[in-house]
Coordinates of C-alpha atoms in Angstrom, one line a residue:
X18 CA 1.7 -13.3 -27.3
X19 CA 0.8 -9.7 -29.2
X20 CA -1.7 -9.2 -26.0
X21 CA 1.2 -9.6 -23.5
X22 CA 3.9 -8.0 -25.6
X23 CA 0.9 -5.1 -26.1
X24 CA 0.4 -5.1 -21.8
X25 CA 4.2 -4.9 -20.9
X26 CA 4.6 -2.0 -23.8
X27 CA 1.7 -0.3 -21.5
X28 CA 3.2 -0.9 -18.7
X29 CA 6.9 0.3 -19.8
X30 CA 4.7 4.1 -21.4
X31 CA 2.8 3.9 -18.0
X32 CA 6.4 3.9 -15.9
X33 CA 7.9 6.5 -18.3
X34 CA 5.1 9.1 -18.0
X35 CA 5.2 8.2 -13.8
X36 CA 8.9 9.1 -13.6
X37 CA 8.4 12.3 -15.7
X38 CA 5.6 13.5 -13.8
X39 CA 7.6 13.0 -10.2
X40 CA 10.8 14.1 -11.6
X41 CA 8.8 17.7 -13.0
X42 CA 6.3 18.0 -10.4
X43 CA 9.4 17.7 -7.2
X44 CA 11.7 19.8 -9.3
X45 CA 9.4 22.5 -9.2
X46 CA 8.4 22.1 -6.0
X47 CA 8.1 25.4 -4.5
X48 CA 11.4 26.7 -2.4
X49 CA 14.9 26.6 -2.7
X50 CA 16.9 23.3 -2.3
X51 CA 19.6 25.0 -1.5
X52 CA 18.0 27.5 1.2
X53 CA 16.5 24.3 2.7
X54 CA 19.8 22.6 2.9
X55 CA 21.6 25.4 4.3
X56 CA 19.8 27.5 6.2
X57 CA 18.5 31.1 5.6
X58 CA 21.7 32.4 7.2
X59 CA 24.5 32.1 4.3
X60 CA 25.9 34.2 1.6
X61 CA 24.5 34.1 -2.0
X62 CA 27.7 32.7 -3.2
X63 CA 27.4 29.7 -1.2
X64 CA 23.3 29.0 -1.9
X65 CA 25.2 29.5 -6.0
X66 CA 28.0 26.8 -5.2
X67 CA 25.6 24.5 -4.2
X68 CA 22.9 25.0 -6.9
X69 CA 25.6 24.3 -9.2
X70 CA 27.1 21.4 -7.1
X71 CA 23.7 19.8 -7.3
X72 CA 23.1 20.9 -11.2
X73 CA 20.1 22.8 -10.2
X74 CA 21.3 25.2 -12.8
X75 CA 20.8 22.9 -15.6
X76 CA 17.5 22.8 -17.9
X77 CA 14.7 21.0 -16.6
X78 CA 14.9 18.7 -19.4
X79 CA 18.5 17.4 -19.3
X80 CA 18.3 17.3 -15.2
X81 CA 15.7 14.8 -16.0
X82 CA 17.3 12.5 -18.2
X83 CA 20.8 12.4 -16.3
X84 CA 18.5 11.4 -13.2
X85 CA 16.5 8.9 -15.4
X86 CA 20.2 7.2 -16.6
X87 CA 21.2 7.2 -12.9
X88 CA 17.2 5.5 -12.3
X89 CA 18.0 2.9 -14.7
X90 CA 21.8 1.8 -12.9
X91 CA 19.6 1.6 -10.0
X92 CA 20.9 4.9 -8.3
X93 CA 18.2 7.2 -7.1
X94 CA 21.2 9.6 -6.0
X95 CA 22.7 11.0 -2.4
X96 CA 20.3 12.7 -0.3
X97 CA 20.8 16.6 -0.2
X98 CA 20.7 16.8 3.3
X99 CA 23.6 15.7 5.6
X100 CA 24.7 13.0 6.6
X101 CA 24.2 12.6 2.7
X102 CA 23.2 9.1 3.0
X103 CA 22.7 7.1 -0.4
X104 CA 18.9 7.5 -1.6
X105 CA 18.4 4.3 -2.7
X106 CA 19.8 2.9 0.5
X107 CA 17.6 5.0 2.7
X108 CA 14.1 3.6 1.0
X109 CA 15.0 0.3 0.6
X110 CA 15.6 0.6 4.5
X111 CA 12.0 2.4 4.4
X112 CA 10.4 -0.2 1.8
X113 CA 10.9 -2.9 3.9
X114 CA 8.8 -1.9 6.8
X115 CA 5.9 -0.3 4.8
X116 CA 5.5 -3.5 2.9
X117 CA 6.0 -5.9 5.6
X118 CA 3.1 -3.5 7.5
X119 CA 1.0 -4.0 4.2
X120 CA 1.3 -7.5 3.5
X121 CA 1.2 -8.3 7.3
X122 CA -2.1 -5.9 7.6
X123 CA -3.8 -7.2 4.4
X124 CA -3.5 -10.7 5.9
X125 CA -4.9 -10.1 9.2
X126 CA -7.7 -8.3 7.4
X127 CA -8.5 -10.9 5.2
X128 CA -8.6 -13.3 7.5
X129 CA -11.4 -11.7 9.4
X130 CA -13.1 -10.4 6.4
X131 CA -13.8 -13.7 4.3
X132 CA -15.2 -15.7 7.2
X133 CA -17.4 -12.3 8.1
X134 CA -18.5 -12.0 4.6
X135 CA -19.5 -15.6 4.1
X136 CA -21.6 -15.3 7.6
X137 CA -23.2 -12.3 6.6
X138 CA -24.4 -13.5 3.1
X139 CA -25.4 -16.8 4.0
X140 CA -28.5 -15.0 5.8
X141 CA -28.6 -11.3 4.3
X142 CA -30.5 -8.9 6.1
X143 CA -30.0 -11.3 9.3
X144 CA -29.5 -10.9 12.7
X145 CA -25.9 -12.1 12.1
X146 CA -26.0 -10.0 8.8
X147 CA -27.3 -6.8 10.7
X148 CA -24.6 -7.5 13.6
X149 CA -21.5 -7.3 11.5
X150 CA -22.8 -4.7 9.1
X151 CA -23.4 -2.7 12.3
X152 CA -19.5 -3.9 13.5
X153 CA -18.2 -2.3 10.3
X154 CA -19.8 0.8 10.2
X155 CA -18.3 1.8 13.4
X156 CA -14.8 0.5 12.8
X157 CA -15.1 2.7 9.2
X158 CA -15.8 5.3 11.1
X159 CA -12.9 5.4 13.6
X160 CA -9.7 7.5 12.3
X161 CA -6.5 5.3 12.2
X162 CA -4.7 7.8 15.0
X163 CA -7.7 7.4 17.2
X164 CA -8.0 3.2 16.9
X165 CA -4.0 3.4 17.2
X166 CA -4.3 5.4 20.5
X167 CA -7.5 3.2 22.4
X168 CA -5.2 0.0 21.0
X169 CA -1.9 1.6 23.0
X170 CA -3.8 2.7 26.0
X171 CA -5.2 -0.8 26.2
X172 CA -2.6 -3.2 25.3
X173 CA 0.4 -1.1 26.4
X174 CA -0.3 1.0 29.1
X175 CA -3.4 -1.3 30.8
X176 CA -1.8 -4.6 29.9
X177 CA 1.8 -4.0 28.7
X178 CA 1.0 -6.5 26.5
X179 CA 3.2 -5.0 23.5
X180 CA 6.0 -2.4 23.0
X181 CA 4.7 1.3 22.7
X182 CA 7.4 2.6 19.9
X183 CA 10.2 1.0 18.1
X184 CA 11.2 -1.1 15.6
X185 CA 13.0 -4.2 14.8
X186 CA 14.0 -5.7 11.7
X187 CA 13.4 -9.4 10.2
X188 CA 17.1 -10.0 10.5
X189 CA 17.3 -9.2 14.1
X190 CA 14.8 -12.2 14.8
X191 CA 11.0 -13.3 13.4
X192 CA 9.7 -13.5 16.8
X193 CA 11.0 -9.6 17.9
X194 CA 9.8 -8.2 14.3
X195 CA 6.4 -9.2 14.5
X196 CA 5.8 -8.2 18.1
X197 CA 7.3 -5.3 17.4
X198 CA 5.1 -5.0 14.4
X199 CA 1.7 -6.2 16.3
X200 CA 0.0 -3.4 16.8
X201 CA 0.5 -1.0 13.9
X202 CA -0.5 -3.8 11.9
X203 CA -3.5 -4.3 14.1
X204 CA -4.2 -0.4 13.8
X205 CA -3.8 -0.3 9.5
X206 CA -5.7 -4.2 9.3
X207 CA -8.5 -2.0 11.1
X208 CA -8.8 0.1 8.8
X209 CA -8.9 -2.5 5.8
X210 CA -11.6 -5.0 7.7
X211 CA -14.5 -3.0 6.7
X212 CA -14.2 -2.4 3.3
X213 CA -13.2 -5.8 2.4
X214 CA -16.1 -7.5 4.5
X215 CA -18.7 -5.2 2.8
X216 CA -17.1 -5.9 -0.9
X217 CA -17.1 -9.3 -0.8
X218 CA -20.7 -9.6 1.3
X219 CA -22.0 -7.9 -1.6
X220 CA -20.7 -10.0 -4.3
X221 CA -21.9 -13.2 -2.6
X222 CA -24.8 -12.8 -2.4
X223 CA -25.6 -12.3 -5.4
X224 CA -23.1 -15.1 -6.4
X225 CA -25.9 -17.5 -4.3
X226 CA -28.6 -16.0 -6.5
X227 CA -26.9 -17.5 -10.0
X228 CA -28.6 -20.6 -11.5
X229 CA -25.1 -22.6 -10.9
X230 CA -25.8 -22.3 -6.7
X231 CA -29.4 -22.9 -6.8
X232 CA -28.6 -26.3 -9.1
X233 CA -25.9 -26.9 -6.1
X234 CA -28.4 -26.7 -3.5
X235 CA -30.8 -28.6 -5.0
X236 CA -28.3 -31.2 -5.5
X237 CA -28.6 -31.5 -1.4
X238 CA -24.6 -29.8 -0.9
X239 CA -23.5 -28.2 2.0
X240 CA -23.9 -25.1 2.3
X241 CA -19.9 -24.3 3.9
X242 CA -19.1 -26.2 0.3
X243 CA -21.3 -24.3 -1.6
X244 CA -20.0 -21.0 -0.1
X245 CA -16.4 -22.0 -0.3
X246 CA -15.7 -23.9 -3.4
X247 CA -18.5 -22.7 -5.6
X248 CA -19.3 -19.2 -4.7
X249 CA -16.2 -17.7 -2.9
X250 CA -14.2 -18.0 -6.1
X251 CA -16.7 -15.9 -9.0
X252 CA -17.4 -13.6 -5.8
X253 CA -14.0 -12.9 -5.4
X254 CA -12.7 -10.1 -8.4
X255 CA -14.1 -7.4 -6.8
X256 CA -11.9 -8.1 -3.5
X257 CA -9.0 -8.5 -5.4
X258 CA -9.0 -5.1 -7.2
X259 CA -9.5 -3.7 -3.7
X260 CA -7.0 -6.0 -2.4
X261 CA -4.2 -4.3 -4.8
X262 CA -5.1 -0.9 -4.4
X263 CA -4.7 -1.2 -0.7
X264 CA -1.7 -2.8 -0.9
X265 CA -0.2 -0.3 -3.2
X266 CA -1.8 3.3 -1.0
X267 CA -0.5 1.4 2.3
X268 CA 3.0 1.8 1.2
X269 CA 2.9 5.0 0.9
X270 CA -0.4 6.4 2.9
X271 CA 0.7 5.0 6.8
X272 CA 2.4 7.9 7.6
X273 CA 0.3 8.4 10.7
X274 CA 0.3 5.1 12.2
X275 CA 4.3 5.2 11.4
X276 CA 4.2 8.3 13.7
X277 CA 2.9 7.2 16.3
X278 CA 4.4 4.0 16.9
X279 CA 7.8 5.1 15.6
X280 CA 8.2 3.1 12.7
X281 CA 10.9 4.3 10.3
X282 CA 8.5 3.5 6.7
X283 CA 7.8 5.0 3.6
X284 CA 5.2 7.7 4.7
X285 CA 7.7 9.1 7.2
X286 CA 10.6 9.2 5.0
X287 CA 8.8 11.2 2.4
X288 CA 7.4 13.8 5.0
X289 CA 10.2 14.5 6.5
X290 CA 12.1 14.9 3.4
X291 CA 9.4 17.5 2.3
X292 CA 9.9 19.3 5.5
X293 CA 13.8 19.5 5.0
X294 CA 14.0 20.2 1.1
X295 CA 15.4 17.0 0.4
X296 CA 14.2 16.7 -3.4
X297 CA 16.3 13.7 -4.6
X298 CA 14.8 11.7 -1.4
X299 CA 11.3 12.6 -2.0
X300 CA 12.2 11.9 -6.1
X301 CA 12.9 8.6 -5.0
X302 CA 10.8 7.7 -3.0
X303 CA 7.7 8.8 -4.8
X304 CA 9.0 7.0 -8.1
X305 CA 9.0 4.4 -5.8
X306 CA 5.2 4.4 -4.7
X307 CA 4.2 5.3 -7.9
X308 CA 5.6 2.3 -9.7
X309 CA 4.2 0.0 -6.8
X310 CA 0.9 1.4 -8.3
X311 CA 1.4 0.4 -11.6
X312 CA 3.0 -2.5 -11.2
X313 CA 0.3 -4.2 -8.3
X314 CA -2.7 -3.1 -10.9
X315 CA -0.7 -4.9 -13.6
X316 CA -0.5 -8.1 -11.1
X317 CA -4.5 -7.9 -10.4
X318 CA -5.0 -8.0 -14.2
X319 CA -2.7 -11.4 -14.1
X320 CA -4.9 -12.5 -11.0
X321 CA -8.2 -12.0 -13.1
X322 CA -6.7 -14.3 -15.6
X323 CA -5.5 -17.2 -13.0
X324 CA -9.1 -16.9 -11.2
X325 CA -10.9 -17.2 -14.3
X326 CA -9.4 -18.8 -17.7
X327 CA -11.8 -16.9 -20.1
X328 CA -9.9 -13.5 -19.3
X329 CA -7.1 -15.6 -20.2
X330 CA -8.6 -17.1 -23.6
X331 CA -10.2 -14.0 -24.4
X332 CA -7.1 -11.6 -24.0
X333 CA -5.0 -14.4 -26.0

């Protein structure tokens, strides 16, 4: 109990310290808010109304704490720019497709990754081995805009096997969304494949070296059972710390492959918000990816603890 009460008063400093440094480091943001709202054309007395109307004028210090009492009703604010659309509105709008394009991505990267991995080490420095080592050195070395534009010329304009641009929500049909959602994820699950294959290959095989497998094999075991149910499983924390740190950078990182297929996520919010002055948006929104951060690395520390109970006895 004092370990967990000890991790969640982490966790709580950790979030505290996140939403002072993007409250200070936006607020002093270089610019004008109020030049960037209304142009470079107005008199000083209106850029002073709306300083003032926005309590730009206040200190640093009390901005931040009326905006951290607003944080904790669950109001990020009203964006600066017009239509003046509710912040919290806008990236919960913007949330839901960067996670869906994560968790969707991760999957279809994992799939292909563990089977890869487990053919690879089986026979390291084999033909097979050499083949997909080979396979993932090239895809690493493809930039996401590039894979993203071979994948529409392909499968859009050669086949017109999936939409170019656009987007469609969960609500407005399964079937629709993840069409619609096919080939970004295929672009960002692309980009994933790679790094997880060459983790995990790594940690099995020297899993299959430990005195536990070579007692398996003697035993006269299947290899496929060996691999799956005795070595995937201690070969398997260093994929899941890379697992959550993916998961939290996608949210925020897939700004290009939003931009070129159109999709209305997290990264594009948060540029274009930067490009219009729209501070509370980008406050927002980067408390937002920060605290996915912290709170995905707290949920790998719980994972290390269900995979393997002696993290769990020892932290007790």
């Amino acid at each position: 109990m004092k370990a967990a009460a000890g991790k969640v008063a982490q966790l709580l400093v950790v979030m505290f310290l996140v939403s002072l440094g993007t409250f200070s480091l936006t607020s002093l943001m270089p610019g004008d808010p109020a030049v960037a709202i209304l142009g470079d054309n107005q008199s000083p007395e209106a850029y002073a109304e709306l300083r003032d109307k926005l309590g730009l004028n206040e200190p640093l210090v009390e901005r931040y704490f009326t905006w951290l009492g607003h944080v904790f009703q669950g109001d990020l604010g009203t964006s600066m720019v017009p239509p003046n659309e509710d912040v919290t509105s806008l990236i919960g709008s913007a949330f839901a497709v960067s996670i869906e394009l994560a968790v969707l991505a991760l999957v279809v990267a994992l799939v292909v990754s563990i089977p890869l991995a487990m053919i690879s080490a089986r026979r390291p420095d084999g033909l097979l081995d050499r083949a997909a080592s080979a396979t993932t050195f090239g895809i690493m070395s493809v930039p996401s805009f590039v894979s993203g534009l071979v994948l529409i010329a392909l499968l859009v304009n050669q086949l017109h096997l999936f939409p170019r641009v656009g987007w469609v929500g969960v609500t407005d049909g399964l079937g629709q969304n993840l069409y619609h959602a096919a080939l970004p994820v295929i672009t960002i699950a692309l980009l994933e494949i790679p790094t997880f294959t060459r983790v995990l290959r790594g940690d099995l095989v020297r899993t299959l070296q430990e005195d536990f497998v070579l007692s398996a094999r003697a035993k006269g075991m299947p290899a496929w059972r060996i691999m799956i149910f005795d070595a995937f499983r201690p070969s398997s924390y260093s994929l899941i710390t890379v697992l959550g740190l993916s998961l939290a950078q996608l949210i925020g990182s897939t700004v290009i492959v939003e931009t070129l297929f159109s999709l209305p996520g997290m990264g594009r919010l948060v540029v274009s918000s930067a490009s219009q002055g729209n501070i509370t948006v980008i406050q927002g929104a980067v408390l937002v990816i920060a605290a996915c951060y912290v709170l995905i690395n707290a949920g790998v520390d719980l994972m290390y603890s269900v995979i393997d109970p002696r993290i769990r006895r020892v932290g007790a």
